[in-house]
């Protein structure tokens, strides 16, 4: 992987991580269209650390309150009913599905799930699910209403994002909307829930960067991660403002168009579903 390739993929990661359109799908598609090697699951996991650092910066005050309340709740009874302490525990609960499934499905995540036909299918199917959730969700609940079953519901939706095309933010936000949460509250919990999973996955995959035969080397990966951090922060700020008054319909339309276009390119023989374009 060269420096220009890393710069482009870092921009793609930062632009798409928080939008409900799947950053892993866009990294995979961008590389395929450009004729580059698949950057791989390890590159995706590590560059996502950059975007999650943007989450920490944007929600620093909220995260600080959650960590403080959660820590005190471990050994002080009167803190266990604090809303921030509850949220901290529920972030842990919601993280369990992706930890378990991530370990069980590691080979599929690295190989078969990266087939572009699967990516196209999930872009379309989960785009329609997002549309349904956005239309029928009551959008009345806040994070104060979060329960263990709801946290697990968010968590299983996040685990589906192990498949490129699902979208971590799209899947978890869809789950939140279907459970009756507002767009902003569902998105906020989605971003907070991603922190343990992304940092865990990124750190776990660090040893795969720079290996003999691996497409991603350390220098370009660091550049992509830094670019993803800067761009990702700007996208969070924009999205949190956008969803307070507007729907997810434009993102649904984009997902459907991209999924159909991807199928057309595959069946026309322009793209090899397992690699880059045919030359």
PDB file of C-alpha atoms in Angstrom:
ATOM      1  CA  UNK A   1       0.000   0.000   0.000  1.00  0.00           C
ATOM      2  CA  UNK A   2       1.412   3.375  -1.032  1.00  0.00           C
ATOM      3  CA  UNK A   3       1.066   6.771   0.647  1.00  0.00           C
ATOM      4  CA  UNK A   4      -1.484   8.122  -1.839  1.00  0.00           C
ATOM      5  CA  UNK A   5      -3.606   5.002  -1.439  1.00  0.00           C
ATOM      6  CA  UNK A   6      -3.466   5.399   2.349  1.00  0.00           C
ATOM      7  CA  UNK A   7      -4.462   9.071   2.097  1.00  0.00           C
ATOM      8  CA  UNK A   8      -7.492   8.237  -0.054  1.00  0.00           C
ATOM      9  CA  UNK A   9      -8.587   5.348   2.148  1.00  0.00           C
ATOM     10  CA  UNK A  10      -8.134   7.478   5.280  1.00  0.00           C
ATOM     11  CA  UNK A  11     -10.424  10.112   3.770  1.00  0.00           C
ATOM     12  CA  UNK A  12     -12.973   7.433   2.878  1.00  0.00           C
ATOM     13  CA  UNK A  13     -12.825   5.988   6.391  1.00  0.00           C
ATOM     14  CA  UNK A  14     -13.307   9.384   8.024  1.00  0.00           C
ATOM     15  CA  UNK A  15     -16.152  10.380   5.705  1.00  0.00           C
ATOM     16  CA  UNK A  16     -18.115   7.144   6.008  1.00  0.00           C
ATOM     17  CA  UNK A  17     -17.519   5.728   9.508  1.00  0.00           C
ATOM     18  CA  UNK A  18     -20.305   7.666  11.210  1.00  0.00           C
ATOM     19  CA  UNK A  19     -22.731   7.904   8.321  1.00  0.00           C
ATOM     20  CA  UNK A  20     -25.108   4.911   8.021  1.00  0.00           C
ATOM     21  CA  UNK A  21     -23.522   3.776   4.750  1.00  0.00           C
ATOM     22  CA  UNK A  22     -20.755   1.394   5.947  1.00  0.00           C
ATOM     23  CA  UNK A  23     -17.140   2.511   6.047  1.00  0.00           C
ATOM     24  CA  UNK A  24     -15.823  -1.043   5.583  1.00  0.00           C
ATOM     25  CA  UNK A  25     -17.891  -1.387   2.395  1.00  0.00           C
ATOM     26  CA  UNK A  26     -16.540   1.901   1.053  1.00  0.00           C
ATOM     27  CA  UNK A  27     -12.943   0.962   1.803  1.00  0.00           C
ATOM     28  CA  UNK A  28     -13.490  -2.346   0.032  1.00  0.00           C
ATOM     29  CA  UNK A  29     -15.269  -0.767  -2.964  1.00  0.00           C
ATOM     30  CA  UNK A  30     -12.781   2.112  -3.310  1.00  0.00           C
ATOM     31  CA  UNK A  31      -9.842  -0.280  -3.419  1.00  0.00           C
ATOM     32  CA  UNK A  32     -11.601  -2.523  -5.947  1.00  0.00           C
ATOM     33  CA  UNK A  33     -12.555   0.351  -8.268  1.00  0.00           C
ATOM     34  CA  UNK A  34      -9.036   1.789  -8.129  1.00  0.00           C
ATOM     35  CA  UNK A  35      -7.476  -1.576  -8.895  1.00  0.00           C
ATOM     36  CA  UNK A  36      -5.734  -1.702  -5.504  1.00  0.00           C
ATOM     37  CA  UNK A  37      -5.428  -4.770  -3.312  1.00  0.00           C
ATOM     38  CA  UNK A  38      -8.163  -5.218  -0.722  1.00  0.00           C
ATOM     39  CA  UNK A  39      -6.788  -3.198   2.241  1.00  0.00           C
ATOM     40  CA  UNK A  40      -7.913  -6.026   4.496  1.00  0.00           C
ATOM     41  CA  UNK A  41      -9.798  -6.337   7.762  1.00  0.00           C
ATOM     42  CA  UNK A  42      -6.715  -5.380   9.797  1.00  0.00           C
ATOM     43  CA  UNK A  43      -6.285  -2.043   7.994  1.00  0.00           C
ATOM     44  CA  UNK A  44     -10.002  -1.297   8.456  1.00  0.00           C
ATOM     45  CA  UNK A  45      -9.871  -2.163  12.157  1.00  0.00           C
ATOM     46  CA  UNK A  46      -6.787  -0.053  12.859  1.00  0.00           C
ATOM     47  CA  UNK A  47      -7.922   3.031  10.920  1.00  0.00           C
ATOM     48  CA  UNK A  48     -11.214   2.895  12.807  1.00  0.00           C
ATOM     49  CA  UNK A  49      -9.189   3.716  15.917  1.00  0.00           C
ATOM     50  CA  UNK A  50      -8.675   7.149  14.364  1.00  0.00           C
ATOM     51  CA  UNK A  51     -12.389   7.746  13.950  1.00  0.00           C
ATOM     52  CA  UNK A  52     -13.105   6.508  17.478  1.00  0.00           C
ATOM     53  CA  UNK A  53     -10.546   8.974  18.834  1.00  0.00           C
ATOM     54  CA  UNK A  54     -12.731  11.599  17.160  1.00  0.00           C
ATOM     55  CA  UNK A  55     -15.702  10.215  19.134  1.00  0.00           C
ATOM     56  CA  UNK A  56     -13.737  10.552  22.372  1.00  0.00           C
ATOM     57  CA  UNK A  57     -12.857  14.151  21.555  1.00  0.00           C
ATOM     58  CA  UNK A  58     -16.408  15.125  20.500  1.00  0.00           C
ATOM     59  CA  UNK A  59     -18.123  13.417  23.452  1.00  0.00           C
ATOM     60  CA  UNK A  60     -15.260  14.004  25.932  1.00  0.00           C
ATOM     61  CA  UNK A  61     -17.454  15.635  28.576  1.00  0.00           C
ATOM     62  CA  UNK A  62     -20.102  12.887  28.372  1.00  0.00           C
ATOM     63  CA  UNK A  63     -17.520  10.094  28.348  1.00  0.00           C
ATOM     64  CA  UNK A  64     -15.765  11.617  31.364  1.00  0.00           C
ATOM     65  CA  UNK A  65     -19.026  11.628  33.341  1.00  0.00           C
ATOM     66  CA  UNK A  66     -19.795   8.038  32.341  1.00  0.00           C
ATOM     67  CA  UNK A  67     -16.351   6.766  33.347  1.00  0.00           C
ATOM     68  CA  UNK A  68     -16.442   8.612  36.672  1.00  0.00           C
ATOM     69  CA  UNK A  69     -19.926   7.391  37.597  1.00  0.00           C
ATOM     70  CA  UNK A  70     -19.219   3.844  36.402  1.00  0.00           C
ATOM     71  CA  UNK A  71     -15.997   3.646  38.435  1.00  0.00           C
ATOM     72  CA  UNK A  72     -17.684   4.865  41.617  1.00  0.00           C
ATOM     73  CA  UNK A  73     -20.608   2.487  41.069  1.00  0.00           C
ATOM     74  CA  UNK A  74     -18.254  -0.486  41.375  1.00  0.00           C
ATOM     75  CA  UNK A  75     -17.781   0.037  45.108  1.00  0.00           C
ATOM     76  CA  UNK A  76     -20.330   2.698  46.143  1.00  0.00           C
ATOM     77  CA  UNK A  77     -23.983   1.606  46.315  1.00  0.00           C
ATOM     78  CA  UNK A  78     -25.433   5.083  46.052  1.00  0.00           C
ATOM     79  CA  UNK A  79     -23.789   5.535  42.619  1.00  0.00           C
ATOM     80  CA  UNK A  80     -25.395   2.422  41.116  1.00  0.00           C
ATOM     81  CA  UNK A  81     -28.605   4.242  40.227  1.00  0.00           C
ATOM     82  CA  UNK A  82     -26.799   7.159  38.608  1.00  0.00           C
ATOM     83  CA  UNK A  83     -27.892   7.444  34.922  1.00  0.00           C
ATOM     84  CA  UNK A  84     -24.293   7.788  33.704  1.00  0.00           C
ATOM     85  CA  UNK A  85     -23.198   4.745  35.724  1.00  0.00           C
ATOM     86  CA  UNK A  86     -26.070   2.726  34.236  1.00  0.00           C
ATOM     87  CA  UNK A  87     -25.064   3.865  30.761  1.00  0.00           C
ATOM     88  CA  UNK A  88     -21.499   2.752  31.424  1.00  0.00           C
ATOM     89  CA  UNK A  89     -22.637  -0.739  32.424  1.00  0.00           C
ATOM     90  CA  UNK A  90     -25.001  -0.925  29.470  1.00  0.00           C
ATOM     91  CA  UNK A  91     -22.182  -0.029  27.068  1.00  0.00           C
ATOM     92  CA  UNK A  92     -20.328  -3.061  28.452  1.00  0.00           C
ATOM     93  CA  UNK A  93     -23.433  -5.245  28.083  1.00  0.00           C
ATOM     94  CA  UNK A  94     -24.009  -4.005  24.531  1.00  0.00           C
ATOM     95  CA  UNK A  95     -20.400  -4.786  23.609  1.00  0.00           C
ATOM     96  CA  UNK A  96     -20.655  -8.496  24.476  1.00  0.00           C
ATOM     97  CA  UNK A  97     -22.283  -9.710  21.205  1.00  0.00           C
ATOM     98  CA  UNK A  98     -19.611  -8.260  18.925  1.00  0.00           C
ATOM     99  CA  UNK A  99     -16.797  -9.605  21.123  1.00  0.00           C
ATOM    100  CA  UNK A 100     -18.194 -13.136  21.035  1.00  0.00           C
ATOM    101  CA  UNK A 101     -19.185 -13.143  17.359  1.00  0.00           C
ATOM    102  CA  UNK A 102     -15.993 -11.328  16.323  1.00  0.00           C
ATOM    103  CA  UNK A 103     -13.881 -14.109  17.799  1.00  0.00           C
ATOM    104  CA  UNK A 104     -16.086 -16.933  16.524  1.00  0.00           C
ATOM    105  CA  UNK A 105     -16.309 -15.554  12.968  1.00  0.00           C
ATOM    106  CA  UNK A 106     -12.759 -14.242  12.619  1.00  0.00           C
ATOM    107  CA  UNK A 107     -11.916 -16.269   9.495  1.00  0.00           C
ATOM    108  CA  UNK A 108     -15.150 -15.293   7.751  1.00  0.00           C
ATOM    109  CA  UNK A 109     -14.573 -11.617   8.622  1.00  0.00           C
ATOM    110  CA  UNK A 110     -11.123 -11.737   7.043  1.00  0.00           C
ATOM    111  CA  UNK A 111     -12.199 -13.683   3.958  1.00  0.00           C
ATOM    112  CA  UNK A 112     -15.726 -14.684   2.853  1.00  0.00           C
ATOM    113  CA  UNK A 113     -17.571 -11.673   4.315  1.00  0.00           C
ATOM    114  CA  UNK A 114     -15.456  -9.420   2.070  1.00  0.00           C
ATOM    115  CA  UNK A 115     -17.047 -10.744  -1.130  1.00  0.00           C
ATOM    116  CA  UNK A 116     -18.451  -7.732  -2.993  1.00  0.00           C
ATOM    117  CA  UNK A 117     -21.693  -9.582  -3.763  1.00  0.00           C
ATOM    118  CA  UNK A 118     -22.324  -9.814  -0.015  1.00  0.00           C
ATOM    119  CA  UNK A 119     -21.427  -6.141   0.325  1.00  0.00           C
ATOM    120  CA  UNK A 120     -23.920  -5.139  -2.382  1.00  0.00           C
ATOM    121  CA  UNK A 121     -26.652  -7.257  -0.795  1.00  0.00           C
ATOM    122  CA  UNK A 122     -26.163  -5.847   2.693  1.00  0.00           C
ATOM    123  CA  UNK A 123     -26.059  -2.278   1.388  1.00  0.00           C
ATOM    124  CA  UNK A 124     -29.510  -2.752  -0.132  1.00  0.00           C
ATOM    125  CA  UNK A 125     -31.136  -4.915   2.564  1.00  0.00           C
ATOM    126  CA  UNK A 126     -29.967  -2.869   5.529  1.00  0.00           C
ATOM    127  CA  UNK A 127     -30.732   0.340   3.670  1.00  0.00           C
ATOM    128  CA  UNK A 128     -34.357  -0.807   3.465  1.00  0.00           C
ATOM    129  CA  UNK A 129     -34.282  -1.753   7.169  1.00  0.00           C
ATOM    130  CA  UNK A 130     -33.012   1.738   8.007  1.00  0.00           C
ATOM    131  CA  UNK A 131     -35.833   3.248   5.935  1.00  0.00           C
ATOM    132  CA  UNK A 132     -38.414   1.114   7.732  1.00  0.00           C
ATOM    133  CA  UNK A 133     -36.980   1.985  11.145  1.00  0.00           C
ATOM    134  CA  UNK A 134     -36.885   5.682  10.316  1.00  0.00           C
ATOM    135  CA  UNK A 135     -40.526   5.595   9.179  1.00  0.00           C
ATOM    136  CA  UNK A 136     -42.164   3.469  11.900  1.00  0.00           C
ATOM    137  CA  UNK A 137     -39.957   4.197  14.930  1.00  0.00           C
ATOM    138  CA  UNK A 138     -41.850   6.181  17.593  1.00  0.00           C
ATOM    139  CA  UNK A 139     -38.727   8.240  18.430  1.00  0.00           C
ATOM    140  CA  UNK A 140     -39.818   9.014  21.973  1.00  0.00           C
ATOM    141  CA  UNK A 141     -37.229   7.323  24.176  1.00  0.00           C
ATOM    142  CA  UNK A 142     -33.991   8.808  25.481  1.00  0.00           C
ATOM    143  CA  UNK A 143     -30.964   6.976  26.858  1.00  0.00           C
ATOM    144  CA  UNK A 144     -32.509   7.227  30.333  1.00  0.00           C
ATOM    145  CA  UNK A 145     -34.928   4.511  29.120  1.00  0.00           C
ATOM    146  CA  UNK A 146     -32.115   2.157  28.099  1.00  0.00           C
ATOM    147  CA  UNK A 147     -32.437  -1.359  29.562  1.00  0.00           C
ATOM    148  CA  UNK A 148     -30.322  -4.516  29.440  1.00  0.00           C
ATOM    149  CA  UNK A 149     -32.496  -6.110  26.695  1.00  0.00           C
ATOM    150  CA  UNK A 150     -32.317  -2.886  24.686  1.00  0.00           C
ATOM    151  CA  UNK A 151     -28.555  -2.712  25.183  1.00  0.00           C
ATOM    152  CA  UNK A 152     -28.221  -6.269  23.888  1.00  0.00           C
ATOM    153  CA  UNK A 153     -30.465  -5.373  20.947  1.00  0.00           C
ATOM    154  CA  UNK A 154     -28.142  -2.508  20.044  1.00  0.00           C
ATOM    155  CA  UNK A 155     -25.200  -4.866  20.585  1.00  0.00           C
ATOM    156  CA  UNK A 156     -26.424  -7.583  18.213  1.00  0.00           C
ATOM    157  CA  UNK A 157     -27.122  -4.907  15.600  1.00  0.00           C
ATOM    158  CA  UNK A 158     -23.551  -3.662  16.016  1.00  0.00           C
ATOM    159  CA  UNK A 159     -22.241  -7.220  15.599  1.00  0.00           C
ATOM    160  CA  UNK A 160     -23.926  -7.446  12.188  1.00  0.00           C
ATOM    161  CA  UNK A 161     -21.528  -4.702  11.057  1.00  0.00           C
ATOM    162  CA  UNK A 162     -18.777  -7.323  11.001  1.00  0.00           C
ATOM    163  CA  UNK A 163     -20.134  -7.834   7.479  1.00  0.00           C
ATOM    164  CA  UNK A 164     -19.074  -4.977   5.151  1.00  0.00           C
ATOM    165  CA  UNK A 165     -22.131  -3.135   3.887  1.00  0.00           C
ATOM    166  CA  UNK A 166     -24.216  -3.373   7.055  1.00  0.00           C
ATOM    167  CA  UNK A 167     -22.762  -0.246   8.732  1.00  0.00           C
ATOM    168  CA  UNK A 168     -22.083  -0.103  12.459  1.00  0.00           C
ATOM    169  CA  UNK A 169     -23.842   3.233  12.864  1.00  0.00           C
ATOM    170  CA  UNK A 170     -26.622   2.269  10.452  1.00  0.00           C
ATOM    171  CA  UNK A 171     -27.322  -1.070  12.120  1.00  0.00           C
ATOM    172  CA  UNK A 172     -27.296   0.205  15.685  1.00  0.00           C
ATOM    173  CA  UNK A 173     -29.259   3.337  14.821  1.00  0.00           C
ATOM    174  CA  UNK A 174     -31.876   1.205  13.036  1.00  0.00           C
ATOM    175  CA  UNK A 175     -32.165  -0.968  16.138  1.00  0.00           C
ATOM    176  CA  UNK A 176     -32.543   2.127  18.302  1.00  0.00           C
ATOM    177  CA  UNK A 177     -35.249   3.593  16.089  1.00  0.00           C
ATOM    178  CA  UNK A 178     -37.166   0.298  16.084  1.00  0.00           C
ATOM    179  CA  UNK A 179     -36.931   0.287  19.895  1.00  0.00           C
ATOM    180  CA  UNK A 180     -38.458   3.755  19.992  1.00  0.00           C
ATOM    181  CA  UNK A 181     -35.396   5.954  20.593  1.00  0.00           C
ATOM    182  CA  UNK A 182     -34.944   9.329  18.924  1.00  0.00           C
ATOM    183  CA  UNK A 183     -32.471   9.614  16.058  1.00  0.00           C
ATOM    184  CA  UNK A 184     -30.015  11.675  18.115  1.00  0.00           C
ATOM    185  CA  UNK A 185     -30.165   9.385  21.176  1.00  0.00           C
ATOM    186  CA  UNK A 186     -29.827   6.227  19.062  1.00  0.00           C
ATOM    187  CA  UNK A 187     -26.857   7.713  17.214  1.00  0.00           C
ATOM    188  CA  UNK A 188     -25.162   8.848  20.436  1.00  0.00           C
ATOM    189  CA  UNK A 189     -25.427   5.408  22.036  1.00  0.00           C
ATOM    190  CA  UNK A 190     -24.249   3.890  18.740  1.00  0.00           C
ATOM    191  CA  UNK A 191     -21.095   6.015  18.817  1.00  0.00           C
ATOM    192  CA  UNK A 192     -20.413   5.312  22.509  1.00  0.00           C
ATOM    193  CA  UNK A 193     -21.099   1.589  22.077  1.00  0.00           C
ATOM    194  CA  UNK A 194     -18.549   1.401  19.274  1.00  0.00           C
ATOM    195  CA  UNK A 195     -15.662   2.556  21.478  1.00  0.00           C
ATOM    196  CA  UNK A 196     -14.861  -0.729  23.312  1.00  0.00           C
ATOM    197  CA  UNK A 197     -15.449  -2.831  20.185  1.00  0.00           C
ATOM    198  CA  UNK A 198     -13.366  -0.684  17.835  1.00  0.00           C
ATOM    199  CA  UNK A 199     -10.443  -0.193  20.206  1.00  0.00           C
ATOM    200  CA  UNK A 200     -10.498  -3.893  21.081  1.00  0.00           C
ATOM    201  CA  UNK A 201     -10.601  -4.928  17.427  1.00  0.00           C
ATOM    202  CA  UNK A 202      -7.968  -2.375  16.409  1.00  0.00           C
ATOM    203  CA  UNK A 203      -5.538  -3.437  19.120  1.00  0.00           C
ATOM    204  CA  UNK A 204      -6.176  -7.119  18.351  1.00  0.00           C
ATOM    205  CA  UNK A 205      -5.390  -6.553  14.659  1.00  0.00           C
ATOM    206  CA  UNK A 206      -2.291  -4.388  15.237  1.00  0.00           C
ATOM    207  CA  UNK A 207       0.006  -7.370  14.888  1.00  0.00           C
ATOM    208  CA  UNK A 208      -1.350  -8.065  11.384  1.00  0.00           C
ATOM    209  CA  UNK A 209      -0.132  -4.688  10.070  1.00  0.00           C
ATOM    210  CA  UNK A 210       3.213  -4.927   8.301  1.00  0.00           C
ATOM    211  CA  UNK A 211       3.297  -8.724   8.177  1.00  0.00           C
ATOM    212  CA  UNK A 212       4.946 -10.330   5.169  1.00  0.00           C
ATOM    213  CA  UNK A 213       2.361 -10.402   2.414  1.00  0.00           C
ATOM    214  CA  UNK A 214      -0.023  -8.045   4.212  1.00  0.00           C
ATOM    215  CA  UNK A 215      -1.361  -5.220   1.990  1.00  0.00           C
ATOM    216  CA  UNK A 216      -1.043  -2.577   4.722  1.00  0.00           C
ATOM    217  CA  UNK A 217       2.287  -1.400   6.153  1.00  0.00           C
ATOM    218  CA  UNK A 218       2.829   0.721   9.262  1.00  0.00           C
ATOM    219  CA  UNK A 219       3.627   4.113   7.719  1.00  0.00           C
ATOM    220  CA  UNK A 220       0.631   4.315   5.360  1.00  0.00           C
ATOM    221  CA  UNK A 221      -1.670   2.852   8.032  1.00  0.00           C
ATOM    222  CA  UNK A 222      -0.685   5.569  10.524  1.00  0.00           C
ATOM    223  CA  UNK A 223      -1.272   8.250   7.894  1.00  0.00           C
ATOM    224  CA  UNK A 224      -4.721   6.826   7.072  1.00  0.00           C
ATOM    225  CA  UNK A 225      -5.598   6.678  10.777  1.00  0.00           C
ATOM    226  CA  UNK A 226      -4.644  10.337  11.345  1.00  0.00           C
ATOM    227  CA  UNK A 227      -6.606  11.483   8.297  1.00  0.00           C
ATOM    228  CA  UNK A 228      -9.615   9.428   9.433  1.00  0.00           C
ATOM    229  CA  UNK A 229      -9.453  11.125  12.847  1.00  0.00           C
ATOM    230  CA  UNK A 230      -9.565  14.665  11.459  1.00  0.00           C
ATOM    231  CA  UNK A 231     -12.231  14.038   8.859  1.00  0.00           C
ATOM    232  CA  UNK A 232     -14.266  11.865  11.227  1.00  0.00           C
ATOM    233  CA  UNK A 233     -14.519  14.605  13.836  1.00  0.00           C
ATOM    234  CA  UNK A 234     -15.998  17.010  11.290  1.00  0.00           C
ATOM    235  CA  UNK A 235     -18.491  14.365  10.135  1.00  0.00           C
ATOM    236  CA  UNK A 236     -19.687  13.647  13.705  1.00  0.00           C
ATOM    237  CA  UNK A 237     -20.331  17.325  14.324  1.00  0.00           C
ATOM    238  CA  UNK A 238     -22.284  17.653  11.081  1.00  0.00           C
ATOM    239  CA  UNK A 239     -24.294  14.444  11.526  1.00  0.00           C
ATOM    240  CA  UNK A 240     -25.378  15.159  15.120  1.00  0.00           C
ATOM    241  CA  UNK A 241     -26.738  18.501  13.936  1.00  0.00           C
ATOM    242  CA  UNK A 242     -28.347  17.038  10.810  1.00  0.00           C
ATOM    243  CA  UNK A 243     -30.342  14.231  12.435  1.00  0.00           C
ATOM    244  CA  UNK A 244     -32.011  16.511  14.965  1.00  0.00           C
ATOM    245  CA  UNK A 245     -34.296  17.822  12.221  1.00  0.00           C
ATOM    246  CA  UNK A 246     -33.880  15.557   9.175  1.00  0.00           C
ATOM    247  CA  UNK A 247     -34.444  11.899   8.298  1.00  0.00           C
ATOM    248  CA  UNK A 248     -32.115   9.155   7.073  1.00  0.00           C
ATOM    249  CA  UNK A 249     -33.852   8.901   3.682  1.00  0.00           C
ATOM    250  CA  UNK A 250     -30.960  10.455   1.663  1.00  0.00           C
ATOM    251  CA  UNK A 251     -28.609   7.828   3.100  1.00  0.00           C
ATOM    252  CA  UNK A 252     -31.092   5.061   2.259  1.00  0.00           C
ATOM    253  CA  UNK A 253     -31.293   6.241  -1.354  1.00  0.00           C
ATOM    254  CA  UNK A 254     -27.492   6.377  -1.551  1.00  0.00           C
ATOM    255  CA  UNK A 255     -27.184   2.826  -0.180  1.00  0.00           C
ATOM    256  CA  UNK A 256     -29.715   1.451  -2.656  1.00  0.00           C
ATOM    257  CA  UNK A 257     -28.075   3.161  -5.647  1.00  0.00           C
ATOM    258  CA  UNK A 258     -24.598   2.036  -4.592  1.00  0.00           C
ATOM    259  CA  UNK A 259     -25.740  -1.545  -3.983  1.00  0.00           C
ATOM    260  CA  UNK A 260     -27.454  -1.807  -7.374  1.00  0.00           C
ATOM    261  CA  UNK A 261     -24.477  -0.199  -9.144  1.00  0.00           C
ATOM    262  CA  UNK A 262     -22.135  -2.637  -7.450  1.00  0.00           C
ATOM    263  CA  UNK A 263     -24.204  -5.589  -8.672  1.00  0.00           C
ATOM    264  CA  UNK A 264     -24.200  -4.162 -12.209  1.00  0.00           C
ATOM    265  CA  UNK A 265     -20.398  -3.780 -12.196  1.00  0.00           C
ATOM    266  CA  UNK A 266     -19.946  -7.304 -10.845  1.00  0.00           C
ATOM    267  CA  UNK A 267     -22.272  -9.009 -13.321  1.00  0.00           C
ATOM    268  CA  UNK A 268     -20.869  -6.930 -16.196  1.00  0.00           C
ATOM    269  CA  UNK A 269     -17.451  -8.349 -15.363  1.00  0.00           C
ATOM    270  CA  UNK A 270     -15.962  -4.953 -14.468  1.00  0.00           C
ATOM    271  CA  UNK A 271     -15.365  -5.955 -10.857  1.00  0.00           C
ATOM    272  CA  UNK A 272     -14.214  -9.288  -9.501  1.00  0.00           C
ATOM    273  CA  UNK A 273     -16.234  -9.844  -6.301  1.00  0.00           C
ATOM    274  CA  UNK A 274     -13.188 -11.291  -4.602  1.00  0.00           C
ATOM    275  CA  UNK A 275     -10.558  -8.790  -5.699  1.00  0.00           C
ATOM    276  CA  UNK A 276     -10.094  -5.680  -7.829  1.00  0.00           C
ATOM    277  CA  UNK A 277     -11.292  -4.930 -11.356  1.00  0.00           C
ATOM    278  CA  UNK A 278     -10.627  -7.146 -14.330  1.00  0.00           C
ATOM    279  CA  UNK A 279      -8.082  -5.559 -16.663  1.00  0.00           C
TER     280      UNK A 279
END
